[in-house]
Short mmCIF file of C-alpha atoms and ligand atoms in Angstrom, two decimals:
data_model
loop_
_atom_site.label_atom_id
_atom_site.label_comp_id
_atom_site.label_asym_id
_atom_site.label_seq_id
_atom_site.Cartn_x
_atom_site.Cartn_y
_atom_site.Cartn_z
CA UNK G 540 0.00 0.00 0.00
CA UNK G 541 1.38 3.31 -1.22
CA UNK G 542 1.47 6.13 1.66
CA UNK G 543 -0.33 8.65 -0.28
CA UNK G 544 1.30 12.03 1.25
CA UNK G 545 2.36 14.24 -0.86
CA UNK G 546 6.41 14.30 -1.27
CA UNK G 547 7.87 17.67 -0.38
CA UNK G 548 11.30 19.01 0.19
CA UNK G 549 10.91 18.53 3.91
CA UNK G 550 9.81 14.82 3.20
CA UNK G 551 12.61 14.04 1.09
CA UNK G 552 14.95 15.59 4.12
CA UNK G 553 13.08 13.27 6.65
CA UNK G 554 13.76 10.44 3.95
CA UNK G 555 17.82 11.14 4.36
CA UNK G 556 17.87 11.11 7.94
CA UNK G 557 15.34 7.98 8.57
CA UNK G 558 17.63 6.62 6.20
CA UNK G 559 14.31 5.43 3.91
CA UNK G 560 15.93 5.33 0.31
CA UNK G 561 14.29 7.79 -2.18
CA UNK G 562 12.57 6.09 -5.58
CA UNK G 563 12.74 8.23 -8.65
CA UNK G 564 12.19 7.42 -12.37
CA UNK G 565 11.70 10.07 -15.32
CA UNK G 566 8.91 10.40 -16.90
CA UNK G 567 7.98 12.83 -20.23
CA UNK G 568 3.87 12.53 -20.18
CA UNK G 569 0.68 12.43 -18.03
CA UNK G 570 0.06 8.58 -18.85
CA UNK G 571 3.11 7.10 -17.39
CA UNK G 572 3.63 9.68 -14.87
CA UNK G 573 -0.03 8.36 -13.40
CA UNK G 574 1.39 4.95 -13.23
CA UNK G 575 5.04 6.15 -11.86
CA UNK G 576 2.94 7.77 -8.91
CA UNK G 577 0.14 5.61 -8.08
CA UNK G 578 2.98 2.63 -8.05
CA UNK G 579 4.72 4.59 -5.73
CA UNK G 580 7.66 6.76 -7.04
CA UNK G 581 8.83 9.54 -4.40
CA UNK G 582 10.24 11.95 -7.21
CA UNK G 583 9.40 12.24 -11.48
CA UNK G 584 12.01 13.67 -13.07
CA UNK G 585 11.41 15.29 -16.16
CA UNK G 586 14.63 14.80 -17.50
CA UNK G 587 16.15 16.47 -20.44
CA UNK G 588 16.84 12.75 -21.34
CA UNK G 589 14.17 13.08 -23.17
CA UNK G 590 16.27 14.56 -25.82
CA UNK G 591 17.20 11.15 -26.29
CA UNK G 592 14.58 8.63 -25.78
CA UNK G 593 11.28 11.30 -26.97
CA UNK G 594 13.18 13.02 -29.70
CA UNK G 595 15.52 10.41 -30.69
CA UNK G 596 18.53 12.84 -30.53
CA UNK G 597 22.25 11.92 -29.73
CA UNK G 598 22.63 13.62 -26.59
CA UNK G 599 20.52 16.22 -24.47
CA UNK G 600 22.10 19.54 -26.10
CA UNK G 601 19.79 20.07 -28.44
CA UNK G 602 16.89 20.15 -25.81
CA UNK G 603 14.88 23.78 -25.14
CA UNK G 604 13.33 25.32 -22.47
CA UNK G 605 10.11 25.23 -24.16
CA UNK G 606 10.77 21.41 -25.18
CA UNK G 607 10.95 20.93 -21.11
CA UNK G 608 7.89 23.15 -20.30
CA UNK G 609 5.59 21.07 -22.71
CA UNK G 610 6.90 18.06 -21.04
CA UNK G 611 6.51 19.49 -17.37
CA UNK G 612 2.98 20.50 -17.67
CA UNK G 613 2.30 17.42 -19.80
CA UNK G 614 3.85 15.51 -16.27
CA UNK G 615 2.24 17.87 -13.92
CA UNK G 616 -1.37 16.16 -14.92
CA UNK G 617 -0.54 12.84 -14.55
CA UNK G 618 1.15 12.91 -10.64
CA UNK G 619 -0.07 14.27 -7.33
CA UNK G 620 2.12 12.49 -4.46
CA UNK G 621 5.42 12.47 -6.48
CA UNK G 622 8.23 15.76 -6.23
CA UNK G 623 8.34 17.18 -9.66
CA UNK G 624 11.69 18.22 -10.67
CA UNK G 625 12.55 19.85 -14.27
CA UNK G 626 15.49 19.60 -15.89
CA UNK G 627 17.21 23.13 -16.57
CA UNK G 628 17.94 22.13 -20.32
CA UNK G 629 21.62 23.25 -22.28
CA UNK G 630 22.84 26.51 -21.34
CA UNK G 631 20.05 27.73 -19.89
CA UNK G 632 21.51 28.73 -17.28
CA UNK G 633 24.62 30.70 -18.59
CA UNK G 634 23.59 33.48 -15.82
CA UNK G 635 21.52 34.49 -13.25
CA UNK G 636 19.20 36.34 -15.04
CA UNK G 637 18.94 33.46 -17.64
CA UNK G 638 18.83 30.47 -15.01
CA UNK G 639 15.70 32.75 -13.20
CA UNK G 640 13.75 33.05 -16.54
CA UNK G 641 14.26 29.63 -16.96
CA UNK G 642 13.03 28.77 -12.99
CA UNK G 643 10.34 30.40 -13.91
CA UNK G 644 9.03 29.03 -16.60
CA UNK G 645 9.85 25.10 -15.31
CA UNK G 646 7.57 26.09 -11.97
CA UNK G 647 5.11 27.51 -13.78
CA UNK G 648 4.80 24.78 -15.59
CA UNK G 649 4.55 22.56 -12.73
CA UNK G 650 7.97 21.79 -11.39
CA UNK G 651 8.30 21.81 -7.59
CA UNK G 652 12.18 22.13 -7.73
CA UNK G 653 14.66 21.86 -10.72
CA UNK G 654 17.96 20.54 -11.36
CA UNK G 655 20.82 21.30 -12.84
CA UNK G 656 24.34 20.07 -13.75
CA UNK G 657 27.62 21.16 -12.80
CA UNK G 658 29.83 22.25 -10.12
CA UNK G 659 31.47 25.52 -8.60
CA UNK G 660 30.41 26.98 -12.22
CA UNK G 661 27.06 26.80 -10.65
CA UNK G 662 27.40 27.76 -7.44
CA UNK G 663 26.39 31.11 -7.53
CA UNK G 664 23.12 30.01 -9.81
CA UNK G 665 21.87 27.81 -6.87
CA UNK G 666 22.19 30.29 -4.27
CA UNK G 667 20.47 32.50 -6.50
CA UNK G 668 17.49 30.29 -7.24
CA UNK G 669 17.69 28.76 -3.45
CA UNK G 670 17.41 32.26 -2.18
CA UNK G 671 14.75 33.14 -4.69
CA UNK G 672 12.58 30.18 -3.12
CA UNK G 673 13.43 27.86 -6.04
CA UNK G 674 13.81 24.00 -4.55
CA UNK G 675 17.45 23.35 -6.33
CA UNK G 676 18.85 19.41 -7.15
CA UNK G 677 22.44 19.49 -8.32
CA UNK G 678 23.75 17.15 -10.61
CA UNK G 679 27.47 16.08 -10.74
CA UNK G 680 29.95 12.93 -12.22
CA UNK G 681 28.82 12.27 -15.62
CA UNK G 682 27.13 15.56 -16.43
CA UNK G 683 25.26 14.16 -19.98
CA UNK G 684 25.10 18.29 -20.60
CA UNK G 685 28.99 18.99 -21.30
CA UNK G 686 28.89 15.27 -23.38
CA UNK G 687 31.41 17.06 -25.98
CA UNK G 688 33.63 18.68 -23.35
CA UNK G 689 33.75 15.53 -21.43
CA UNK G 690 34.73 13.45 -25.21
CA UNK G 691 31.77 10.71 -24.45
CA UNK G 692 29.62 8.98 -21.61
CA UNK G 693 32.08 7.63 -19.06
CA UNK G 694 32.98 6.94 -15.73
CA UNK G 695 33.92 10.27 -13.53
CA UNK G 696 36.11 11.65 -10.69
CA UNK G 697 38.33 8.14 -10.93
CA UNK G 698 41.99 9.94 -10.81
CA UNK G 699 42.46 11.57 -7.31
CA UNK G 700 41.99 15.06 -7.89
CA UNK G 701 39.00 14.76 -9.72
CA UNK G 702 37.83 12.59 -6.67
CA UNK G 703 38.86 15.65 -4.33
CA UNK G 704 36.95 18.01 -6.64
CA UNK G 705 34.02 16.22 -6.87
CA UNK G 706 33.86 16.04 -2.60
CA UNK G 707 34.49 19.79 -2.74
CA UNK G 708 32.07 20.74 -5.35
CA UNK G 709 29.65 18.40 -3.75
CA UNK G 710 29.67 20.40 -0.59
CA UNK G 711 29.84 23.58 -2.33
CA UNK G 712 26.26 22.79 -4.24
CA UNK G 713 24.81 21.70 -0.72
CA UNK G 714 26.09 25.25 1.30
CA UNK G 715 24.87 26.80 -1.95
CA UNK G 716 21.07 25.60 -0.93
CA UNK G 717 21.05 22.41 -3.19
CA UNK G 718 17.81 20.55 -1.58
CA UNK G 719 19.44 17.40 -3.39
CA UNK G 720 22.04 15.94 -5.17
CA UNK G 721 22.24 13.31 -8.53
CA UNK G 722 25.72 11.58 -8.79
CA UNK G 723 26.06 10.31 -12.39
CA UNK G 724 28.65 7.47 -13.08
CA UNK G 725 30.97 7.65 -10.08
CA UNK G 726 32.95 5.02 -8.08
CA UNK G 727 30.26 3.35 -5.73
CA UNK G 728 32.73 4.38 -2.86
CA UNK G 729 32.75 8.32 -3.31
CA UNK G 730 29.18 7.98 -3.70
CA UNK G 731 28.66 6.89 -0.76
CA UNK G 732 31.41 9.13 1.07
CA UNK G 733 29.81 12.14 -0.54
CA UNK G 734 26.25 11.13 0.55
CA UNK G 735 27.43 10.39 4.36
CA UNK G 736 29.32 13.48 4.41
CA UNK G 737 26.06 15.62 2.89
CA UNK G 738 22.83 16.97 4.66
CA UNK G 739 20.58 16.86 1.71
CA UNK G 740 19.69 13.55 -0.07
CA UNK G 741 22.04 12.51 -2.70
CA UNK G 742 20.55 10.18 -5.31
CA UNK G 743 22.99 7.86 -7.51
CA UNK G 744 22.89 6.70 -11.28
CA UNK G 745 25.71 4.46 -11.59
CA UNK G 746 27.06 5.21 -8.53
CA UNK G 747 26.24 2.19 -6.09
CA UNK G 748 23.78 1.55 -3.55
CA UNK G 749 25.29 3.39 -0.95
CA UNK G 750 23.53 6.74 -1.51
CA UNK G 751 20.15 7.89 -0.43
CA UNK G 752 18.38 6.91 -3.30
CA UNK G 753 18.30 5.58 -7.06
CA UNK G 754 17.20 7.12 -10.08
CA UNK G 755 17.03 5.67 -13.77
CA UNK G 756 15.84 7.13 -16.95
CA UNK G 757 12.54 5.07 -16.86
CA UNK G 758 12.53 3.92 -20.98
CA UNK G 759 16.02 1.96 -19.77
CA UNK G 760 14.18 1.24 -16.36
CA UNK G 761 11.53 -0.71 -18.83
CA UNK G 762 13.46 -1.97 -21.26
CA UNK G 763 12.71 0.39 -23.60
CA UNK G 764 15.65 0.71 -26.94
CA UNK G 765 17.69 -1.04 -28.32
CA UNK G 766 21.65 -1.03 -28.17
CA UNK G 767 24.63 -1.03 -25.59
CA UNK G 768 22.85 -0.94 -22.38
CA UNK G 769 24.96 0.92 -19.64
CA UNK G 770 26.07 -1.08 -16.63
CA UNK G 771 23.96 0.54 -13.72
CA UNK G 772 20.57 -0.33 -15.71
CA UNK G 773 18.18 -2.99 -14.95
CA UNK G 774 15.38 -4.05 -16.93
CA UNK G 775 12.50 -4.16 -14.47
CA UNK G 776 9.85 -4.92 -17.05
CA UNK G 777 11.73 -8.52 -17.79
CA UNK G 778 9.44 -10.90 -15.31
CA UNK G 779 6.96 -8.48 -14.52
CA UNK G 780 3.71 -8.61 -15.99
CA UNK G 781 2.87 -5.05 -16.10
CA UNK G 782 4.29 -1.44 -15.84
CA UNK G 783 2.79 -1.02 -12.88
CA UNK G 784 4.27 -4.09 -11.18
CA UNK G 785 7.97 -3.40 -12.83
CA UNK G 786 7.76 0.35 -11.22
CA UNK G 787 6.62 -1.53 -7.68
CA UNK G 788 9.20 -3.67 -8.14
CA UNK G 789 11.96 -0.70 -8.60
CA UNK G 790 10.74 1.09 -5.68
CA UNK G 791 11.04 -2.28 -4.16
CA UNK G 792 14.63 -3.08 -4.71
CA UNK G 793 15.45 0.51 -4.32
CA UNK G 794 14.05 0.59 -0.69
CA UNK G 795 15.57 -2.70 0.61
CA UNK G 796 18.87 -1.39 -1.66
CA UNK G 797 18.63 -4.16 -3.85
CA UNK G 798 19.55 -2.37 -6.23
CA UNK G 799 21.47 -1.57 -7.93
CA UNK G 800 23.89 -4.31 -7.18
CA UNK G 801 27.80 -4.40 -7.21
CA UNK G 802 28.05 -5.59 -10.88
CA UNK G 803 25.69 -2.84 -11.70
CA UNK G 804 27.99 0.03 -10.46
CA UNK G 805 31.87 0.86 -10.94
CA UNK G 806 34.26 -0.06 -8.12
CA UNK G 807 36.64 2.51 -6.89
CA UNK G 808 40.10 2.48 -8.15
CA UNK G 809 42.58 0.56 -6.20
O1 KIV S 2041 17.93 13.84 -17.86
C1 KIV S 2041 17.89 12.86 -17.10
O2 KIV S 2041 17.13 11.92 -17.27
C2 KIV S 2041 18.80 12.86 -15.97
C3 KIV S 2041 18.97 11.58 -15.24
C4 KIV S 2041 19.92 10.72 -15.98
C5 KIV S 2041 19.42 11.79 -13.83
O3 KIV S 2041 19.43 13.84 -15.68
#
């Protein structure tokens, strides 16, 4: 039985320190974003993955604000208990002034907090947008946004001073005002030192089961594509017999931190 109260910011805080682990899928439409919440899901992100698996686009650069608006209001109808956090699309914001325009129109579209990727480039953005009343989640490791900078998808933060950075910039976001944190594609081990050493709930993609919570883009989460499927994804459609039951059976695993499992997330280097 789902606990129908509505997820908030405080909620997700309470989450951290009970040390329940937060459930959160993407979602790009009303439909599955009624099924994402009703099967339990504590946050829908409307991730600028869509980019990818709506528009059937190479990487997320070539997503707009407006492309993340439709998407957010299109969201916005379909879930009621769920956090709704908007992805702040390519260089949107460059600036203050941009990143508030951009605020703006997410939650007014029906975002309850947006996210954003990057590091001490951003600090000054989240404080902004923190101080403004704007429920911030930062996003660092594999940051799918800077794709060409970074030369490809891979593992982050393995050498040592990109390890250091990473704890630095981490803590940096959170002082900022971050209300949460993604890790993309980092060593399962400074996953989890970043989320013991952090206030605010830090929520892993690739980056081991020893963080506050999972989240998956939810086409890989069903199954949904075709070619090389990234280590930290599990197909939780294969031996379910419905959505509904493969999203219960996510928040399942991702409650008792079944998942994801060693194998399905990169060990630190030695
Ligand atoms: O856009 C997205 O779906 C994301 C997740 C991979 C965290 O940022």
């Amino acid at each position: 039985m789902v606990d129908q109260s509505k997820i908030t910011v405080a909620r997700l805080a309470e989450m951290k320190r009970a040390g329940t682990p937060i459930a959160m899928l993407t979602a790009y439409d009303a439909g599955m974003a009624g099924v994402f919440d009703a099967a339990g899901i504590d946050c829908i992100l409307v991730g600028d993955s869509l980019g990818n698996v709506i528009q059937g686009r190479d990487s997320t650069v070539p997503v707009t604000v407006d492309h993340m608006a439709y998407h957010v209001e299109c969201v916005r109808r379909g879930a009621r208990r769920a956090m709704l956090i908007g992805d702040m699309p390519f260089l949107s914001y460059s600036s203050e002034s941009v990143a508030i325009e951009t605020a703006r129109t997410l939650m007014q579209a029906g975002a309850e907090m947006v996210k954003l990727e990057g590091g001490s480039a951003v600090v000054d953005i989240v404080s902004r947008l923190s101080g403004l009343g704007v429920p911030v989640c930062g996003h660092l490791g594999l940051t799918p946004q800077s794709v060409h900078q970074l030369s490809g998808y891979r593992v982050q933060a393995r050498a040592p001073e990109a390890r250091a950075r990473l704890i630095e910039e981490a803590g940096a976001l959170e002082r900022a005002g971050c209300a949460m944190l993604v890790l993309e594609c980092i060593p399962r081990g400074l996953a989890a030192e970043v989320a013991a050493n952090l206030g605010i709930p830090v929520i892993g993609i690739g980056a081991g089961a020893r963080v506050d919570g999972q989240v998956l883009v939810s086409y890989d989460a069903l199954g949904i594509g075709s070619g090389r499927r990234p280590r930290f994804v599990r197909d939780f459609l294969a031996g379910s017999e419905s959505v509904d039951a493969a999203v219960r059976a996510f928040v399942a695993a991702v409650r008792e931190r079944r998942f994801p499992a060693d194998d399905e997330s990169y060990a630190d280097p030695s």
